[in-house]
Coordinates of C-alpha atoms and ligand atoms in Angstrom, one line a residue:
M525 CA 0.0 0.0 0.0
Q526 CA 1.2 3.5 -0.8
F527 CA 0.7 5.9 2.0
V528 CA -0.2 9.5 1.5
P529 CA 1.5 12.1 3.7
E530 CA 0.0 12.5 7.1
K531 CA -2.8 14.8 6.2
Y532 CA -6.3 14.5 7.4
S533 CA -9.4 16.6 7.9
L534 CA -11.4 16.2 11.0
P535 CA -14.8 14.8 10.1
D536 CA -17.9 16.7 10.8
A537 CA -19.6 15.7 14.1
P538 CA -23.2 16.7 13.6
M539 CA -24.3 14.4 16.5
Q540 CA -23.9 15.8 20.0
P541 CA -22.3 14.0 23.0
F542 CA -24.7 12.3 25.3
I543 CA -22.4 12.0 28.3
D544 CA -23.2 14.4 31.1
V545 CA -20.3 14.4 33.5
A546 CA -22.1 16.2 36.3
E547 CA -25.0 13.8 36.1
I548 CA -22.7 10.8 36.4
E549 CA -20.8 12.4 39.3
R550 CA -24.0 13.2 41.1
Y551 CA -25.2 9.6 41.0
L552 CA -21.8 8.4 42.2
Q553 CA -21.8 10.9 45.1
T554 CA -25.3 10.2 46.3
A555 CA -25.9 6.5 45.8
C556 CA -25.9 4.4 48.9
G557 CA -24.0 1.1 48.5
D558 CA -25.3 -0.6 51.7
M559 CA -26.4 -4.3 51.6
Y560 CA -30.1 -3.5 51.6
S561 CA -29.8 -1.2 48.5
V562 CA -27.5 -3.7 46.8
Q563 CA -30.0 -6.5 47.3
N564 CA -32.8 -4.4 45.8
V565 CA -30.8 -3.6 42.7
V566 CA -29.6 -7.2 42.3
R567 CA -33.2 -8.4 42.5
K568 CA -34.1 -6.3 39.4
S569 CA -31.0 -7.5 37.6
L570 CA -31.8 -11.2 38.3
A571 CA -35.2 -10.5 36.7
K572 CA -33.1 -9.7 33.6
C573 CA -33.8 -6.0 33.5
R574 CA -31.2 -3.6 32.4
L575 CA -30.3 -1.3 35.3
S576 CA -30.6 2.5 35.4
L577 CA -27.7 4.8 36.1
S578 CA -28.7 5.3 39.7
E579 CA -28.9 1.6 40.3
V580 CA -25.5 1.0 38.8
A581 CA -24.1 3.6 41.1
V582 CA -25.5 1.6 44.1
L583 CA -23.4 -1.4 43.0
L584 CA -20.4 0.7 42.3
N585 CA -20.5 2.3 45.8
A586 CA -20.8 -1.1 47.5
E587 CA -17.6 -1.5 49.5
S588 CA -18.2 -4.1 52.2
P589 CA -16.8 -7.5 51.5
E590 CA -20.3 -9.1 52.0
A591 CA -21.8 -6.7 49.4
V592 CA -19.0 -7.3 46.9
R593 CA -19.3 -11.0 47.4
F594 CA -23.1 -10.8 46.9
I595 CA -22.6 -8.8 43.7
K596 CA -20.2 -11.4 42.3
E597 CA -22.4 -14.3 43.2
A598 CA -25.4 -12.6 41.6
A599 CA -23.4 -12.0 38.4
Q600 CA -22.5 -15.6 38.4
E601 CA -26.1 -16.7 38.8
L602 CA -27.3 -14.3 36.0
K603 CA -24.5 -15.4 33.7
T604 CA -25.4 -19.1 34.1
A605 CA -29.1 -18.3 33.6
V606 CA -28.7 -16.2 30.5
Y607 CA -25.7 -17.7 28.8
G608 CA -25.3 -21.2 30.2
N609 CA -21.8 -22.5 30.1
R610 CA -20.7 -21.6 26.6
I611 CA -17.6 -19.3 26.0
V612 CA -17.1 -18.0 22.5
L613 CA -13.6 -17.9 21.2
F614 CA -12.0 -15.6 18.7
A615 CA -8.6 -14.1 17.7
P616 CA -7.5 -10.6 16.8
L617 CA -5.7 -10.1 13.6
Y618 CA -3.7 -6.8 13.2
V619 CA -3.7 -5.7 9.6
G620 CA -1.9 -2.4 9.8
N621 CA -0.3 -0.3 12.5
Y622 CA 0.4 3.0 10.7
C623 CA -1.4 5.7 12.7
V624 CA -1.8 9.4 12.6
N625 CA -3.1 9.7 16.2
D626 CA -0.9 10.1 19.2
C627 CA -2.8 8.3 22.0
T628 CA -0.3 8.6 24.8
Y629 CA -1.0 5.1 26.1
C630 CA -0.5 3.2 22.8
G631 CA 2.7 1.7 21.3
F632 CA 1.4 2.5 17.8
R633 CA 1.1 6.3 18.4
A634 CA 2.4 8.5 15.6
T635 CA 5.3 10.0 17.5
N636 CA 6.7 6.6 18.7
D637 CA 9.6 6.3 16.3
A638 CA 10.5 3.0 17.9
A639 CA 7.4 1.3 16.6
V640 CA 7.9 -1.0 13.6
R641 CA 5.3 -0.1 11.1
V642 CA 3.7 -2.7 8.9
T643 CA 0.6 -3.0 6.7
L644 CA 0.0 -6.6 5.5
D645 CA -0.3 -6.9 1.8
A646 CA -2.9 -9.4 0.4
Q647 CA -0.5 -12.3 0.4
Q648 CA 0.6 -11.7 3.9
L649 CA -3.0 -11.3 5.1
I650 CA -3.9 -14.6 3.4
R651 CA -0.9 -16.4 5.1
E652 CA -2.0 -15.0 8.5
V653 CA -5.6 -16.3 8.0
E654 CA -4.3 -19.7 6.9
A655 CA -2.2 -19.9 10.0
L656 CA -5.2 -19.0 12.1
E657 CA -7.4 -21.5 10.3
D658 CA -4.8 -24.2 10.9
H659 CA -5.3 -23.7 14.6
G660 CA -9.1 -23.9 14.3
Q661 CA -10.1 -20.3 14.6
K662 CA -13.5 -19.4 13.0
R663 CA -14.0 -15.8 14.3
L664 CA -11.6 -13.0 13.8
I665 CA -11.5 -9.3 14.7
L666 CA -9.4 -7.3 12.2
V667 CA -7.5 -4.4 13.9
F668 CA -6.2 -1.3 12.2
G669 CA -4.4 1.9 13.3
E670 CA -6.0 5.1 12.0
H671 CA -4.5 6.3 8.8
P672 CA -5.7 7.8 5.5
G673 CA -4.6 4.6 3.8
Y674 CA -7.0 2.5 5.8
T675 CA -10.1 3.7 4.0
P676 CA -13.5 2.0 4.2
E677 CA -12.9 0.4 0.8
Y678 CA -9.5 -0.9 2.0
I679 CA -11.0 -2.3 5.2
A680 CA -13.9 -3.9 3.2
E681 CA -11.4 -5.5 0.8
A682 CA -9.4 -6.9 3.7
V683 CA -12.7 -8.4 5.0
R684 CA -13.5 -10.0 1.7
T685 CA -9.9 -11.4 1.4
V686 CA -10.3 -13.0 4.8
Y687 CA -13.6 -14.6 4.1
A688 CA -12.2 -16.1 0.8
V689 CA -9.4 -18.0 2.6
K690 CA -10.4 -21.7 3.0
K691 CA -7.7 -24.2 4.0
G692 CA -8.8 -27.8 4.6
H693 CA -11.8 -27.6 6.7
G694 CA -10.7 -24.2 7.8
E695 CA -12.7 -21.0 7.1
I696 CA -13.4 -17.8 8.9
R697 CA -17.1 -17.4 9.5
R698 CA -17.3 -14.1 11.2
V699 CA -15.1 -11.1 10.7
N700 CA -15.4 -8.3 13.2
I701 CA -13.6 -4.9 13.0
N702 CA -11.8 -2.7 15.4
A703 CA -10.8 0.4 13.6
A704 CA -11.2 4.2 13.5
P705 CA -14.7 5.8 13.4
L706 CA -16.1 6.2 9.9
D707 CA -18.8 8.4 8.4
I708 CA -22.2 6.9 7.5
A709 CA -21.1 6.2 3.9
G710 CA -18.0 4.5 5.2
F711 CA -19.9 2.3 7.6
R712 CA -22.2 1.3 4.7
T713 CA -19.1 0.2 2.7
V714 CA -17.8 -2.1 5.4
K715 CA -21.3 -3.5 6.1
A716 CA -21.5 -4.5 2.4
A717 CA -18.4 -6.6 2.9
G718 CA -20.3 -8.7 5.5
I719 CA -18.7 -7.7 8.7
G720 CA -20.0 -8.9 12.1
T721 CA -19.5 -6.4 14.8
Y722 CA -17.8 -2.9 14.4
Q723 CA -16.0 -2.2 17.7
I724 CA -14.9 1.3 18.8
F725 CA -13.7 2.0 22.3
Q726 CA -14.2 5.5 23.7
E727 CA -11.0 4.9 25.8
T728 CA -12.2 7.4 28.4
Y729 CA -15.7 8.9 28.5
H730 CA -14.4 11.8 30.7
P731 CA -14.0 14.7 28.2
E732 CA -11.2 16.5 30.0
S733 CA -9.1 13.4 30.4
Y734 CA -9.9 12.4 26.8
T735 CA -8.3 15.6 25.6
M736 CA -5.2 15.0 27.6
Y737 CA -4.7 11.5 26.3
H738 CA -5.4 12.4 22.7
P739 CA -3.4 15.5 21.9
R740 CA -3.2 15.2 18.1
G741 CA -4.9 13.6 15.1
P742 CA -8.5 13.0 14.2
K743 CA -9.0 11.0 17.4
K744 CA -8.7 14.1 19.5
A745 CA -12.4 14.9 18.5
Y746 CA -14.2 13.4 21.5
A747 CA -17.7 13.9 20.1
N748 CA -16.8 12.4 16.8
R749 CA -15.7 9.2 18.5
L750 CA -18.5 9.1 21.0
T751 CA -21.1 9.3 18.2
A752 CA -19.3 6.9 15.8
L753 CA -21.6 4.0 16.6
D754 CA -24.7 6.1 16.1
R755 CA -23.4 6.6 12.6
A756 CA -22.8 2.9 12.3
L757 CA -26.4 2.2 13.3
E758 CA -27.7 4.9 11.0
A759 CA -25.8 3.1 8.2
G760 CA -27.6 -0.1 8.9
L761 CA -25.0 -2.0 10.9
D762 CA -26.8 -3.7 13.8
D763 CA -23.9 -5.2 15.8
V764 CA -21.8 -2.6 17.4
G765 CA -19.3 -3.0 20.3
I766 CA -18.5 -0.3 22.9
G767 CA -15.6 -0.2 25.4
A768 CA -13.5 1.8 27.7
L769 CA -9.7 1.5 28.4
F770 CA -9.6 1.1 32.1
G771 CA -6.7 2.9 33.8
L772 CA -7.1 6.3 32.1
Y773 CA -9.7 7.7 34.5
D774 CA -11.8 6.6 37.5
W775 CA -13.1 3.1 36.8
R776 CA -16.5 3.8 38.5
F777 CA -17.1 6.8 36.1
E778 CA -16.2 4.6 33.1
V779 CA -18.7 1.9 34.1
M780 CA -21.4 4.5 34.5
A781 CA -20.6 5.9 31.1
L782 CA -20.6 2.5 29.4
V783 CA -24.1 2.0 30.8
R784 CA -25.1 5.5 29.7
H785 CA -23.8 4.7 26.2
T786 CA -25.9 1.6 26.3
N787 CA -29.0 3.5 27.3
H788 CA -28.4 6.0 24.6
L789 CA -28.2 3.3 21.8
E790 CA -31.2 1.5 23.2
A791 CA -33.2 4.8 23.3
C792 CA -32.3 6.0 19.9
Y793 CA -32.0 2.8 17.9
N794 CA -33.9 0.2 19.9
V795 CA -30.7 -1.9 20.1
G796 CA -28.0 -1.9 22.7
P797 CA -24.4 -2.7 22.1
H798 CA -23.7 -6.3 20.9
T799 CA -20.6 -6.4 23.2
I800 CA -18.9 -4.4 25.9
S801 CA -15.1 -4.5 26.2
F802 CA -13.1 -3.3 29.2
P803 CA -9.4 -3.5 28.3
R804 CA -7.1 -2.6 31.1
L805 CA -4.1 -0.4 30.3
Q806 CA -1.0 -2.6 29.7
A807 CA 2.7 -1.8 29.2
A808 CA 3.5 -0.6 25.7
S809 CA 6.5 0.8 23.8
Y810 CA 7.7 3.9 25.7
V811 CA 4.4 4.2 27.6
N812 CA 4.3 5.0 31.3
T813 CA 1.6 2.8 32.9
N814 CA 2.3 3.8 36.4
V815 CA -0.7 6.0 36.5
Q816 CA -3.1 7.5 39.0
F817 CA -6.1 5.5 37.9
A818 CA -4.6 2.0 37.7
V819 CA -7.3 -0.6 38.3
S820 CA -6.4 -3.4 40.7
D821 CA -7.4 -7.0 40.0
E822 CA -10.0 -6.7 42.8
A823 CA -11.6 -3.7 41.2
F824 CA -11.4 -5.2 37.8
T825 CA -13.2 -8.4 38.7
R826 CA -15.8 -6.4 40.6
L827 CA -16.4 -4.1 37.6
V828 CA -17.0 -7.1 35.3
A829 CA -19.6 -8.5 37.7
I830 CA -21.3 -5.1 37.9
L831 CA -21.4 -4.7 34.1
R832 CA -22.9 -8.2 33.9
L833 CA -25.7 -7.2 36.3
A834 CA -26.1 -3.8 34.7
V835 CA -26.6 -5.0 31.1
P836 CA -27.7 -8.6 31.2
Y837 CA -28.2 -9.1 27.5
T838 CA -24.8 -7.9 26.2
G839 CA -21.8 -10.0 25.4
L840 CA -18.8 -9.2 27.6
I841 CA -15.3 -9.6 26.1
C842 CA -12.1 -10.1 28.1
T843 CA -8.9 -10.3 26.0
A844 CA -5.5 -11.7 26.5
R845 CA -4.3 -8.3 27.9
E846 CA -5.3 -10.0 31.2
G847 CA -3.4 -12.8 32.7
E848 CA -4.7 -16.4 33.1
S849 CA -6.0 -16.2 36.6
V850 CA -8.0 -13.0 36.1
R851 CA -9.4 -14.3 32.9
R852 CA -10.4 -17.5 34.6
E853 CA -12.1 -15.7 37.4
V854 CA -14.1 -13.3 35.2
L855 CA -15.5 -16.1 33.2
Y856 CA -17.6 -16.9 36.2
Y857 CA -18.8 -13.3 36.6
G858 CA -20.2 -12.8 33.1
V859 CA -17.6 -12.8 30.4
S860 CA -18.9 -14.6 27.4
Q861 CA -16.1 -14.1 24.8
I862 CA -12.3 -14.5 25.1
D863 CA -9.5 -14.7 22.6
G864 CA -7.1 -17.7 22.5
G865 CA -3.7 -18.1 20.8
T866 CA -3.4 -14.3 20.4
K867 CA -0.4 -12.7 18.7
L868 CA -0.3 -9.0 18.3
E869 CA 2.8 -8.6 16.1
L870 CA 1.9 -8.0 12.5
G871 CA 2.5 -11.2 10.6
G872 CA 3.1 -13.0 13.8
Y873 CA 0.6 -15.9 13.2
A874 CA 2.3 -17.1 10.0
D875 CA 5.9 -16.5 11.1
A876 CA 6.8 -18.9 13.9
S877 CA 10.0 -16.9 14.6
H878 CA 7.9 -14.2 16.1
S879 CA 7.2 -16.2 19.2
V880 CA 8.8 -13.8 21.7
Q881 CA 6.9 -10.6 22.5
N882 CA 8.6 -7.4 21.3
L883 CA 7.0 -4.3 22.6
H884 CA 8.1 -2.2 19.6
R885 CA 6.3 -4.5 17.2
E886 CA 3.1 -4.8 19.3
Q887 CA 0.5 -2.4 20.4
F888 CA 0.8 -3.4 24.1
Q889 CA 2.0 -6.3 26.2
L890 CA -0.1 -9.5 26.4
N891 CA -0.4 -11.3 29.7
D892 CA -2.0 -14.5 28.4
V893 CA 0.0 -16.1 25.6
R894 CA -1.5 -19.6 25.8
T895 CA -2.2 -21.4 22.5
L896 CA -5.8 -21.8 21.4
A897 CA -5.6 -25.6 22.2
T898 CA -4.5 -24.8 25.8
V899 CA -7.3 -22.3 26.3
V900 CA -9.8 -24.9 24.9
D901 CA -8.3 -27.5 27.2
E902 CA -8.7 -25.3 30.3
L903 CA -12.2 -24.3 29.4
L904 CA -13.1 -28.0 29.2
D905 CA -11.5 -28.6 32.6
G906 CA -13.7 -25.8 34.0
G907 CA -16.9 -27.4 32.6
F908 CA -17.3 -24.6 29.9
I909 CA -18.2 -25.4 26.3
P910 CA -15.6 -23.7 24.0
S911 CA -17.7 -22.3 21.2
F912 CA -16.9 -21.1 17.7
C913 CA -20.5 -20.6 16.9
T914 CA -21.6 -18.1 14.2
A915 CA -25.0 -19.6 13.6
C916 CA -27.2 -16.6 14.3
Y917 CA -25.1 -14.4 12.1
R918 CA -25.1 -16.9 9.3
K919 CA -28.8 -17.5 9.5
G920 CA -29.6 -13.8 9.5
R921 CA -30.5 -13.7 13.2
T922 CA -28.6 -10.5 14.0
G923 CA -27.9 -9.5 17.6
E924 CA -27.0 -13.0 18.6
H925 CA -26.7 -12.3 22.3
F926 CA -29.9 -10.4 22.4
M927 CA -31.7 -13.4 20.8
E928 CA -30.3 -15.6 23.5
F929 CA -31.4 -13.3 26.1
S930 CA -34.9 -12.3 24.9
T931 CA -36.3 -15.5 23.3
P932 CA -37.4 -18.0 25.9
G933 CA -35.9 -21.4 25.3
F934 CA -33.5 -20.0 22.6
I935 CA -30.4 -21.1 24.4
K936 CA -31.5 -24.7 24.8
R937 CA -32.9 -25.0 21.3
F938 CA -30.1 -23.2 19.4
C939 CA -27.1 -22.0 21.4
T940 CA -26.1 -25.1 23.3
P941 CA -26.5 -27.4 20.3
N942 CA -24.7 -25.0 18.0
A943 CA -21.8 -24.5 20.5
I944 CA -21.6 -28.3 20.8
F945 CA -21.4 -28.7 17.0
T946 CA -18.6 -26.2 16.6
L947 CA -16.7 -27.8 19.4
A948 CA -17.1 -31.2 17.7
E949 CA -15.8 -29.7 14.4
Y950 CA -12.8 -28.3 16.3
L951 CA -12.1 -31.6 18.0
E952 CA -12.3 -33.5 14.7
D953 CA -10.1 -31.2 12.8
Y954 CA -7.6 -29.7 15.2
A955 CA -7.4 -31.5 18.5
D956 CA -4.9 -34.2 19.6
D957 CA -6.3 -37.5 21.0
A958 CA -6.3 -36.4 24.6
L959 CA -8.1 -33.2 23.9
K960 CA -10.6 -35.0 21.7
Q961 CA -11.4 -37.4 24.4
K962 CA -11.9 -34.7 27.0
G963 CA -14.0 -32.6 24.6
Y964 CA -16.3 -35.5 23.6
A965 CA -16.8 -36.4 27.3
L966 CA -18.0 -32.8 28.0
I967 CA -20.2 -32.9 24.9
E968 CA -21.8 -36.2 26.1
K969 CA -22.4 -34.7 29.5
N970 CA -24.1 -31.7 28.0
V971 CA -26.2 -33.7 25.5
A972 CA -27.3 -36.1 28.3
A973 CA -28.5 -33.2 30.3
I974 CA -30.9 -32.0 27.6
A975 CA -34.4 -33.0 28.7
E976 CA -36.2 -33.3 25.4
D977 CA -35.7 -36.6 23.7
A978 CA -36.2 -35.2 20.2
V979 CA -33.6 -32.5 20.7
R980 CA -31.1 -35.0 22.1
A981 CA -31.7 -37.3 19.1
T982 CA -31.2 -34.4 16.6
I983 CA -27.9 -33.4 18.3
R984 CA -26.6 -37.0 18.3
H985 CA -27.5 -37.4 14.7
R986 CA -25.7 -34.3 13.7
L987 CA -22.7 -35.1 15.8
Q988 CA -22.4 -38.3 13.8
R989 CA -22.6 -36.3 10.6
I990 CA -19.7 -34.2 11.8
R991 CA -17.7 -37.3 12.6
D992 CA -18.5 -38.4 9.0
G993 CA -16.9 -35.2 7.6
M994 CA -19.8 -32.8 7.3
R995 CA -19.0 -29.2 8.4
D996 CA -20.8 -26.0 9.2
V997 CA -23.5 -27.9 10.9
C998 CA -25.9 -25.5 12.8
L999 CA -29.5 -25.0 13.8
Ligands
SAM1730 N1 -6.7 2.5 16.1 C1 -8.1 2.2 16.4 C2 -8.6 2.9 17.6 O1 -7.8 3.4 18.3 O2 -9.8 2.9 17.7 C3 -8.2 0.7 16.4 C4 -8.0 0.0 17.7 S1 -6.7 0.0 18.7 C5 -5.5 -0.8 17.7 C6 -7.4 -1.1 19.8 C7 -7.6 -0.7 21.2 O3 -6.5 -1.0 21.9 C8 -7.8 0.8 21.5 O4 -9.1 1.2 21.3 C9 -7.4 0.9 23.0 O5 -8.5 0.8 23.8 C10 -6.5 -0.3 23.2 N2 -5.2 0.0 23.6 C11 -4.4 0.9 23.1 N3 -3.2 1.0 23.9 C12 -3.4 0.1 24.9 C13 -2.5 -0.3 26.0 N4 -1.4 0.2 26.2 N5 -3.0 -1.3 26.8 C14 -4.2 -1.9 26.6 N6 -5.0 -1.6 25.5 C15 -4.6 -0.6 24.7
SF4_1731 FE1 -3.5 4.8 16.8 FE2 -5.5 3.3 17.9 FE3 -3.1 3.3 19.0 FE4 -4.5 5.5 19.1 S1 -5.1 3.5 20.0 S2 -2.4 5.4 18.6 S3 -5.6 5.5 17.2 S4 -3.7 2.5 17.0

């Protein structure tokens, strides 16, 4: 790709911000987090209702160990009731790390001369996807820096290239995007390429802090970023992902703002975010992470549980930024999607020599570098069904998590069988004998637990077809 010099114009931001700092602060200052109030809020949440800002503030202000334990146990109960024991697996694929922004926390920022800049060409991209398929990945998120070269057409072309790569039984069935905000026409262009979710993190919802962390480049326009997913929805995309980078500002404020963002999308478009992400600031090339707002493990696990209770219908993503033990813990409090076998270095999946982390080649440091097979193995040990399911998306049932949540019996009828099918496909094509044995034992346990004879028979029949070589089996 030929890059134009670093010129850009700030896009118009006709939409206005919907975050009212004073309102959020008022709730946080006045909410009472005693056990009685917490129990009342949790009751509403367990009835699967999205919480209001004042109710979320109650949970955020709960400090006693009993109240915090109560919140975490309730999140666990809600998660099991809504999502069962499936965990969706995916991998990020960095396509280009040229960037005109200067986010002070990111290794790819424009002024970091130490960063090694790469944009994968079509052949390199294909090799990366083949390597990911060889490990059994079915769902990817393509990640881009912000640069005039990464146009909507360029992103759409990358998506089409990825979908076209088929190796053996391997194929990518859902391509999500994490890239800069686009205008409405741009979102239409990437939608036409068949993307799943478009993810944009606000980083911090606190406007003053936002300005401090984003001194230059188009990203410095807070309102343009905040309203980006409104434009995506206006353009007809219906799966959007929100997120905040925890560690830039007070974590309680950010949780409130994520819920406010959710309310806003629900109110304006009748659809909440498909996923919420809560990356925690990690070490990066020439970045000082010893910051005032660092979030402890204790606060992090608590905020995941609170988000689960606050927005019961939304997928929660925890990436390999977090270490194994934290990732394991938050699975119980509500996380529904994790990555496995992640590599951040551009070209790192295809090139085995890139096994050691190099901060100048990566956006930030990973704390969980387990292979996909190891992650699958540990999920099985924990009684979770590792899932590569993309059935809703492929059958035109958009808003997959919302379907699960809102349609009675949907999980039993569709989600559990589909997760089992994708696990069986994975075991047949990519697992060694020990993993295969362990995986089928878990499948059998879950099939046996299904009450309806007809459903059990259908699943067993389709599992046999998978063993016979049939793929992409779903209900
Ligand atoms: N460049 C686009 C953008 O900024 O929206 C695409 C995504 S960027 C490559 C992905 C996300 O990584 C950012 O939105 C930010 O939240 C996160 N990130 C950046 N620096 C980080 C760091 N040091 N630790 C953890 N996450 C980081
Ligand atoms: Fe560029 Fe995104 Fe990194 Fe900011 S977070 S410097 S926009 S890649």
